[in-house]
Amino acid sequence: MAIDIHTHIVPASFPAYVGAAGSGRWPQMQACDHPGHRTVMIGDKPFRTVSDHSWDIARRLEDMDAEGVQKQVLSPMPELLSYWFDADDALAMGSHVNATIAAMVAADPLHFAGLGMVPLQDPELAAKQMQTLRRDYGLVGVEVGSNINGKPIGHPDHAPFFAAAVENELAVFVHALHPAGADRVIGPPLLQALIAFPNENAFAVASMITGGLLEQFPDLRIGFSHGGGSFGLVLPRLQSGWETTRADDAFLPRPPVEYARRMYYDTLVYDDLALRYLISLYGADRLLVGSDYPFVIRERAPGKRIIGLDLSVAERDAILRGNAVHYLNI
């Protein structure tokens, strides 16, 4: 039985917009023709049609039982993170989303844990909100985007937020969002997630290393979606560059691989060979089961691939459950 750290929720409804900055990107739910589904509208445009698995824990529990998942960690659909809003509007959306996740967790804490959201477009305000995630909502961490309106998550400007994460003993989960290079992807919108997300994740992982935040906050518990994307192929190049230049002008005080092995990465890479590579690169103690439930590109029965690998019992159990317990401090 696995702990799935990468699952998303969408509230069954959204409050009416009452802010002063304008409602152009405020989401609303709209009925659609598919039974058990609703369409998320961003302004007057449909963003995504989602099933009731996004908010109905009974439906989720049915799938979890069928797919060998002991616990799901719930986090917002990334488009709800609202960094493009006025900070007060983002606070209002965060309050609604965090309360939704908290209610789902409270209904069945044996099978669910939660990650909330904060208005990271204002790092100081986000830092102040971090203590409310655990105190007011009972959440164990926070989901953030790979970039905040184009600024990499590892930018030094975000240091107050990361300091608050450490202070409040909250895990940080980084999800690809509005990826760089999306304009170079040819084809339907789904291909952005399939092609552009991996590189966006690589930028995010690299920024945490080269931006100095892991050096500044060695106790930070941070994980990345989709196996860290293409960073697994970037890391040997970064390591080689550091070894080549360190005698004269090292760009980091420690080897890049040392920083990389302080972080966590989910297993959502869809392939046994790719997963074996991540285990060899980062270590079996750095991987977490992730599925992207309940969306269309999710991996079903996400623990099955780990069980099928030639791993020791200790390595298998660490990836299925143990690493998540340490990462989330649950």
CSV table of N, CA and C in Angstrom, one decimal, residues 122-249:
chain,number,residue,atom,x,y,z
A,122,ASP,N,3.8,37.6,-3.0
A,122,ASP,CA,4.2,38.5,-1.9
A,122,ASP,C,4.9,37.6,-0.9
A,123,PRO,N,6.2,37.4,-1.0
A,123,PRO,CA,6.9,36.4,-0.1
A,123,PRO,C,6.7,36.7,1.4
A,124,GLU,N,6.7,37.9,1.8
A,124,GLU,CA,6.5,38.2,3.2
A,124,GLU,C,5.1,37.9,3.7
A,125,LEU,N,4.1,38.2,2.9
A,125,LEU,CA,2.8,37.8,3.2
A,125,LEU,C,2.6,36.3,3.2
A,126,ALA,N,3.2,35.6,2.2
A,126,ALA,CA,3.2,34.2,2.2
A,126,ALA,C,3.8,33.6,3.5
A,127,ALA,N,4.9,34.1,3.9
A,127,ALA,CA,5.6,33.6,5.1
A,127,ALA,C,4.6,33.8,6.3
A,128,LYS,N,3.9,34.9,6.4
A,128,LYS,CA,3.0,35.1,7.5
A,128,LYS,C,1.9,34.1,7.5
A,129,GLN,N,1.5,33.7,6.3
A,129,GLN,CA,0.3,32.7,6.2
A,129,GLN,C,0.8,31.3,6.5
A,130,MET,N,2.0,31.0,6.5
A,130,MET,CA,2.5,29.6,6.6
A,130,MET,C,2.0,29.0,8.0
A,131,GLN,N,2.1,29.8,9.0
A,131,GLN,CA,1.7,29.2,10.3
A,131,GLN,C,0.3,28.9,10.4
A,132,THR,N,-0.6,29.5,9.6
A,132,THR,CA,-2.0,29.2,9.6
A,132,THR,C,-2.3,27.8,8.9
A,133,LEU,N,-1.4,27.4,8.1
A,133,LEU,CA,-1.7,26.1,7.4
A,133,LEU,C,-1.8,25.0,8.4
A,134,ARG,N,-0.9,24.9,9.3
A,134,ARG,CA,-0.9,23.9,10.3
A,134,ARG,C,-1.9,24.2,11.4
A,135,ARG,N,-1.8,25.4,11.9
A,135,ARG,CA,-2.6,25.8,13.1
A,135,ARG,C,-4.1,25.9,12.8
A,136,ASP,N,-4.5,26.5,11.7
A,136,ASP,CA,-5.9,26.7,11.4
A,136,ASP,C,-6.5,25.6,10.5
A,137,TYR,N,-5.7,25.0,9.7
A,137,TYR,CA,-6.2,24.0,8.7
A,137,TYR,C,-5.7,22.6,9.0
A,138,GLY,N,-4.7,22.4,9.8
A,138,GLY,CA,-4.2,21.1,10.1
A,138,GLY,C,-3.5,20.4,8.9
A,139,LEU,N,-2.9,21.3,8.0
A,139,LEU,CA,-2.2,20.8,6.8
A,139,LEU,C,-0.7,20.5,7.2
A,140,VAL,N,-0.1,19.7,6.4
A,140,VAL,CA,1.3,19.2,6.7
A,140,VAL,C,2.3,19.9,5.7
A,141,GLY,N,1.8,20.7,4.8
A,141,GLY,CA,2.8,21.3,3.9
A,141,GLY,C,2.1,22.3,3.0
A,142,VAL,N,2.8,22.7,1.9
A,142,VAL,CA,2.3,23.7,1.0
A,142,VAL,C,2.7,23.3,-0.4
A,143,GLU,N,1.8,23.5,-1.4
A,143,GLU,CA,2.2,23.3,-2.8
A,143,GLU,C,2.5,24.7,-3.4
A,144,VAL,N,3.6,24.7,-4.2
A,144,VAL,CA,4.0,26.0,-4.8
A,144,VAL,C,4.3,25.7,-6.3
A,145,GLY,N,4.2,26.7,-7.1
A,145,GLY,CA,4.5,26.6,-8.5
A,145,GLY,C,6.0,26.6,-8.8
A,146,SER,N,6.4,26.1,-9.9
A,146,SER,CA,7.8,26.1,-10.3
A,146,SER,C,8.4,27.5,-10.5
A,147,ASN,N,7.5,28.4,-10.9
A,147,ASN,CA,7.9,29.8,-11.0
A,147,ASN,C,6.7,30.7,-10.5
A,148,ILE,N,7.0,31.8,-10.0
A,148,ILE,CA,6.0,32.8,-9.5
A,148,ILE,C,6.0,33.9,-10.5
A,149,ASN,N,5.0,33.9,-11.4
A,149,ASN,CA,4.9,35.0,-12.4
A,149,ASN,C,6.2,35.1,-13.2
A,150,GLY,N,6.9,34.0,-13.5
A,150,GLY,CA,8.1,34.0,-14.2
A,150,GLY,C,9.4,34.0,-13.4
A,151,LYS,N,9.3,34.2,-12.1
A,151,LYS,CA,10.5,34.2,-11.2
A,151,LYS,C,10.7,32.8,-10.7
A,152,PRO,N,11.8,32.2,-10.9
A,152,PRO,CA,12.0,30.8,-10.5
A,152,PRO,C,11.8,30.6,-9.0
A,153,ILE,N,11.2,29.5,-8.6
A,153,ILE,CA,10.9,29.2,-7.2
A,153,ILE,C,12.2,29.3,-6.3
A,154,GLY,N,13.4,29.0,-6.9
A,154,GLY,CA,14.6,29.1,-6.1
A,154,GLY,C,15.2,30.5,-6.1
A,155,HIS,N,14.5,31.5,-6.5
A,155,HIS,CA,15.1,32.9,-6.4
A,155,HIS,C,15.2,33.3,-5.0
A,156,PRO,N,16.3,34.0,-4.7
A,156,PRO,CA,16.6,34.5,-3.3
A,156,PRO,C,15.4,35.3,-2.7
A,157,ASP,N,14.6,36.0,-3.6
A,157,ASP,CA,13.5,36.8,-3.1
A,157,ASP,C,12.5,35.9,-2.3
A,158,HIS,N,12.5,34.6,-2.5
A,158,HIS,CA,11.5,33.8,-1.8
A,158,HIS,C,12.1,33.2,-0.5
A,159,ALA,N,13.2,33.7,0.0
A,159,ALA,CA,13.8,33.3,1.2
A,159,ALA,C,12.8,33.4,2.4
A,160,PRO,N,12.1,34.5,2.6
A,160,PRO,CA,11.2,34.5,3.7
A,160,PRO,C,10.2,33.4,3.8
A,161,PHE,N,9.7,33.0,2.6
A,161,PHE,CA,8.7,31.9,2.5
A,161,PHE,C,9.4,30.6,3.0
A,162,PHE,N,10.6,30.3,2.5
A,162,PHE,CA,11.3,29.1,2.8
A,162,PHE,C,11.7,29.1,4.3
A,163,ALA,N,12.1,30.2,4.8
A,163,ALA,CA,12.4,30.3,6.3
A,163,ALA,C,11.1,29.9,7.1
A,164,ALA,N,10.0,30.4,6.6
A,164,ALA,CA,8.7,30.1,7.3
A,164,ALA,C,8.4,28.6,7.2
A,165,ALA,N,8.7,28.0,6.1
A,165,ALA,CA,8.5,26.6,5.9
A,165,ALA,C,9.3,25.8,6.9
A,166,VAL,N,10.5,26.1,7.1
A,166,VAL,CA,11.4,25.4,8.1
A,166,VAL,C,10.9,25.7,9.5
A,167,GLU,N,10.6,27.0,9.8
A,167,GLU,CA,10.1,27.3,11.1
A,167,GLU,C,8.9,26.6,11.5
A,168,ASN,N,8.0,26.5,10.6
A,168,ASN,CA,6.7,25.8,10.9
A,168,ASN,C,6.6,24.3,10.6
A,169,GLU,N,7.8,23.8,10.2
A,169,GLU,CA,7.9,22.4,10.0
A,169,GLU,C,7.0,21.9,8.9
A,170,LEU,N,6.9,22.6,7.8
A,170,LEU,CA,6.0,22.3,6.7
A,170,LEU,C,6.8,21.8,5.5
A,171,ALA,N,6.3,20.8,4.8
A,171,ALA,CA,6.9,20.3,3.6
A,171,ALA,C,6.5,21.2,2.5
A,172,VAL,N,7.4,21.3,1.5
A,172,VAL,CA,7.1,22.1,0.3
A,172,VAL,C,7.1,21.2,-0.9
A,173,PHE,N,6.0,21.3,-1.7
A,173,PHE,CA,5.9,20.4,-2.9
A,173,PHE,C,5.8,21.4,-4.1
A,174,VAL,N,6.8,21.2,-5.1
A,174,VAL,CA,6.9,22.1,-6.2
A,174,VAL,C,6.3,21.4,-7.4
A,175,HIS,N,5.3,22.1,-8.0
A,175,HIS,CA,4.7,21.6,-9.2
A,175,HIS,C,4.9,22.5,-10.4
A,176,ALA,N,5.1,21.9,-11.6
A,176,ALA,CA,5.3,22.7,-12.8
A,176,ALA,C,4.1,23.6,-13.0
A,177,LEU,N,4.3,24.8,-13.4
A,177,LEU,CA,3.2,25.8,-13.6
A,177,LEU,C,3.6,26.8,-14.7
A,178,HIS,N,2.8,27.0,-15.7
A,178,HIS,CA,3.0,28.0,-16.8
A,178,HIS,C,4.4,27.8,-17.3
A,179,PRO,N,4.7,26.7,-18.0
A,179,PRO,CA,6.1,26.4,-18.3
A,179,PRO,C,6.8,27.3,-19.3
A,180,ALA,N,8.1,27.5,-19.1
A,180,ALA,CA,8.9,28.2,-20.1
A,180,ALA,C,8.9,27.3,-21.3
A,181,GLY,N,8.9,27.9,-22.5
A,181,GLY,CA,9.0,27.2,-23.7
A,181,GLY,C,7.6,26.6,-24.2
A,182,ALA,N,6.5,26.9,-23.5
A,182,ALA,CA,5.2,26.4,-24.0
A,182,ALA,C,4.9,26.9,-25.4
A,183,ASP,N,5.4,28.1,-25.7
A,183,ASP,CA,5.1,28.6,-27.1
A,183,ASP,C,5.8,27.8,-28.2
A,184,ARG,N,6.8,26.9,-27.8
A,184,ARG,CA,7.5,26.1,-28.8
A,184,ARG,C,6.9,24.7,-28.9
A,185,VAL,N,5.8,24.4,-28.2
A,185,VAL,CA,5.2,23.1,-28.3
A,185,VAL,C,4.1,23.2,-29.4
A,186,ILE,N,4.2,22.3,-30.3
A,186,ILE,CA,3.2,22.2,-31.4
A,186,ILE,C,2.2,21.1,-31.2
A,187,GLY,N,1.0,21.5,-31.1
A,187,GLY,CA,-0.1,20.5,-30.9
A,187,GLY,C,-1.1,20.9,-29.9
A,188,PRO,N,-2.0,20.1,-29.4
A,188,PRO,CA,-3.0,20.4,-28.5
A,188,PRO,C,-2.5,20.8,-27.1
A,189,PRO,N,-3.3,21.5,-26.3
A,189,PRO,CA,-2.8,22.0,-25.0
A,189,PRO,C,-2.2,20.9,-24.1
A,190,LEU,N,-2.7,19.7,-24.2
A,190,LEU,CA,-2.2,18.6,-23.3
A,190,LEU,C,-0.7,18.4,-23.5
A,191,LEU,N,-0.2,18.7,-24.7
A,191,LEU,CA,1.3,18.5,-24.9
A,191,LEU,C,2.1,19.4,-24.1
A,192,GLN,N,1.6,20.5,-23.6
A,192,GLN,CA,2.4,21.4,-22.7
A,192,GLN,C,2.8,20.6,-21.5
A,193,ALA,N,1.8,19.8,-20.9
A,193,ALA,CA,2.1,19.0,-19.7
A,193,ALA,C,3.1,17.9,-20.1
A,194,LEU,N,3.0,17.3,-21.2
A,194,LEU,CA,3.8,16.2,-21.6
A,194,LEU,C,5.2,16.6,-22.0
A,195,ILE,N,5.4,17.7,-22.7
A,195,ILE,CA,6.7,18.1,-23.2
A,195,ILE,C,7.3,19.3,-22.4
A,196,ALA,N,6.6,20.3,-22.1
A,196,ALA,CA,7.1,21.5,-21.5
A,196,ALA,C,7.3,21.3,-20.0
A,197,PHE,N,6.4,20.6,-19.3
A,197,PHE,CA,6.5,20.4,-17.8
A,197,PHE,C,7.9,19.9,-17.4
A,198,PRO,N,8.4,18.8,-18.0
A,198,PRO,CA,9.7,18.3,-17.6
A,198,PRO,C,10.8,19.3,-17.5
A,199,ASN,N,10.9,20.1,-18.6
A,199,ASN,CA,12.0,21.1,-18.6
A,199,ASN,C,11.7,22.2,-17.6
A,200,GLU,N,10.4,22.6,-17.4
A,200,GLU,CA,10.1,23.6,-16.3
A,200,GLU,C,10.5,23.1,-15.0
A,201,ASN,N,10.2,21.8,-14.7
A,201,ASN,CA,10.6,21.2,-13.4
A,201,ASN,C,12.2,21.3,-13.3
A,202,ALA,N,12.9,21.0,-14.3
A,202,ALA,CA,14.3,21.0,-14.3
A,202,ALA,C,14.8,22.4,-13.9
A,203,PHE,N,14.2,23.5,-14.5
A,203,PHE,CA,14.6,24.8,-14.1
A,203,PHE,C,14.4,25.1,-12.6
A,204,ALA,N,13.2,24.5,-12.1
A,204,ALA,CA,12.9,24.8,-10.7
A,204,ALA,C,13.9,24.1,-9.8
A,205,VAL,N,14.2,22.8,-10.1
A,205,VAL,CA,15.2,22.1,-9.2
A,205,VAL,C,16.5,22.8,-9.3
A,206,ALA,N,17.0,23.2,-10.5
A,206,ALA,CA,18.3,23.8,-10.6
A,206,ALA,C,18.3,25.1,-9.8
A,207,SER,N,17.2,25.9,-9.9
A,207,SER,CA,17.2,27.2,-9.2
A,207,SER,C,17.3,27.0,-7.7
A,208,MET,N,16.8,25.9,-7.1
A,208,MET,CA,16.9,25.7,-5.7
A,208,MET,C,18.4,25.5,-5.3
A,209,ILE,N,19.1,24.9,-6.2
A,209,ILE,CA,20.6,24.6,-6.0
A,209,ILE,C,21.4,25.9,-6.3
A,210,THR,N,21.3,26.5,-7.4
A,210,THR,CA,22.1,27.6,-7.8
A,210,THR,C,21.7,28.9,-7.2
A,211,GLY,N,20.5,29.0,-6.7
A,211,GLY,CA,20.0,30.2,-6.0
A,211,GLY,C,20.5,30.3,-4.6
A,212,GLY,N,21.1,29.2,-4.0
A,212,GLY,CA,21.6,29.2,-2.7
A,212,GLY,C,20.7,28.9,-1.6
A,213,LEU,N,19.4,28.6,-1.9
A,213,LEU,CA,18.4,28.5,-0.8
A,213,LEU,C,18.6,27.2,0.0
A,214,LEU,N,19.2,26.1,-0.7
A,214,LEU,CA,19.4,24.9,0.0
A,214,LEU,C,20.6,25.1,1.0
A,215,GLU,N,21.6,25.9,0.6
A,215,GLU,CA,22.7,26.2,1.5
A,215,GLU,C,22.2,27.0,2.7
A,216,GLN,N,21.2,27.9,2.4
A,216,GLN,CA,20.7,28.8,3.5
A,216,GLN,C,19.8,28.1,4.4
A,217,PHE,N,19.0,27.1,3.9
A,217,PHE,CA,18.0,26.3,4.7
A,217,PHE,C,18.3,24.8,4.6
A,218,PRO,N,19.3,24.3,5.2
A,218,PRO,CA,19.6,22.9,5.1
A,218,PRO,C,18.6,22.0,5.6
A,219,ASP,N,17.7,22.4,6.5
A,219,ASP,CA,16.6,21.6,7.0
A,219,ASP,C,15.3,21.6,6.2
A,220,LEU,N,15.3,22.3,5.1
A,220,LEU,CA,14.1,22.4,4.3
A,220,LEU,C,13.8,21.0,3.7
A,221,ARG,N,12.5,20.7,3.8
A,221,ARG,CA,12.0,19.5,3.2
A,221,ARG,C,11.2,19.9,2.0
A,222,ILE,N,11.8,19.6,0.8
A,222,ILE,CA,11.2,20.1,-0.5
A,222,ILE,C,11.2,18.9,-1.5
A,223,GLY,N,10.1,18.8,-2.2
A,223,GLY,CA,10.0,17.7,-3.2
A,223,GLY,C,9.5,18.3,-4.5
A,224,PHE,N,9.7,17.5,-5.6
A,224,PHE,CA,9.3,18.0,-6.9
A,224,PHE,C,8.5,17.0,-7.6
A,225,SER,N,7.5,17.5,-8.4
A,225,SER,CA,6.6,16.7,-9.2
A,225,SER,C,7.4,16.1,-10.4
A,226,HIS,N,6.7,15.0,-11.0
A,226,HIS,CA,7.2,14.4,-12.2
A,226,HIS,C,8.7,14.1,-12.2
A,227,GLY,N,9.1,13.5,-11.1
A,227,GLY,CA,10.5,13.1,-11.0
A,227,GLY,C,11.6,14.2,-11.1
A,228,GLY,N,11.2,15.4,-10.9
A,228,GLY,CA,12.1,16.5,-11.1
A,228,GLY,C,12.3,16.8,-12.6
A,229,GLY,N,11.4,16.2,-13.4
A,229,GLY,CA,11.5,16.5,-14.9
A,229,GLY,C,12.8,16.1,-15.5
A,230,SER,N,13.4,16.9,-16.4
A,230,SER,CA,14.6,16.5,-17.1
A,230,SER,C,15.8,16.9,-16.3
A,231,PHE,N,15.7,17.3,-15.0
A,231,PHE,CA,16.9,17.6,-14.2
A,231,PHE,C,17.8,16.4,-14.0
A,232,GLY,N,17.2,15.2,-14.1
A,232,GLY,CA,18.1,14.0,-13.9
A,232,GLY,C,19.2,14.0,-15.0
A,233,LEU,N,18.9,14.5,-16.2
A,233,LEU,CA,20.0,14.6,-17.2
A,233,LEU,C,20.8,15.9,-17.2
A,234,VAL,N,20.3,16.9,-16.5
A,234,VAL,CA,21.0,18.1,-16.3
A,234,VAL,C,22.1,18.0,-15.2
A,235,LEU,N,21.7,17.2,-14.2
A,235,LEU,CA,22.6,17.1,-13.0
A,235,LEU,C,24.0,16.7,-13.4
A,236,PRO,N,24.3,15.6,-14.2
A,236,PRO,CA,25.6,15.2,-14.5
A,236,PRO,C,26.4,16.4,-15.2
A,237,ARG,N,25.7,17.1,-16.0
A,237,ARG,CA,26.3,18.2,-16.7
A,237,ARG,C,26.7,19.3,-15.7
A,238,LEU,N,25.8,19.6,-14.8
A,238,LEU,CA,26.0,20.6,-13.7
A,238,LEU,C,27.2,20.2,-12.8
A,239,GLN,N,27.2,18.9,-12.5
A,239,GLN,CA,28.3,18.4,-11.7
A,239,GLN,C,29.6,18.5,-12.4
A,240,SER,N,29.7,18.1,-13.6
A,240,SER,CA,30.9,18.2,-14.4
A,240,SER,C,31.4,19.7,-14.5
A,241,GLY,N,30.5,20.6,-14.7
A,241,GLY,CA,30.9,22.0,-14.8
A,241,GLY,C,31.4,22.5,-13.5
A,242,TRP,N,30.9,22.0,-12.4
A,242,TRP,CA,31.3,22.5,-11.0
A,242,TRP,C,32.7,21.9,-10.8
A,243,GLU,N,32.9,20.6,-11.1
A,243,GLU,CA,34.3,20.0,-10.9
A,243,GLU,C,35.3,20.7,-11.8
A,244,THR,N,34.9,21.1,-13.0
A,244,THR,CA,35.9,21.7,-13.9
A,244,THR,C,36.3,23.1,-13.4
A,245,THR,N,35.4,23.9,-12.8
A,245,THR,CA,35.6,25.3,-12.5
A,245,THR,C,36.0,25.5,-11.0
A,246,ARG,N,35.8,24.5,-10.1
A,246,ARG,CA,35.8,24.8,-8.7
A,246,ARG,C,37.2,25.3,-8.2
A,247,ALA,N,38.3,24.9,-8.9
A,247,ALA,CA,39.6,25.3,-8.5
A,247,ALA,C,39.8,26.8,-8.6
A,248,ASP,N,39.2,27.4,-9.6
A,248,ASP,CA,39.4,28.8,-9.9
A,248,ASP,C,38.2,29.7,-9.5
A,249,ASP,N,37.0,29.2,-9.8
A,249,ASP,CA,35.8,30.0,-9.7
A,249,ASP,C,34.6,29.2,-9.5
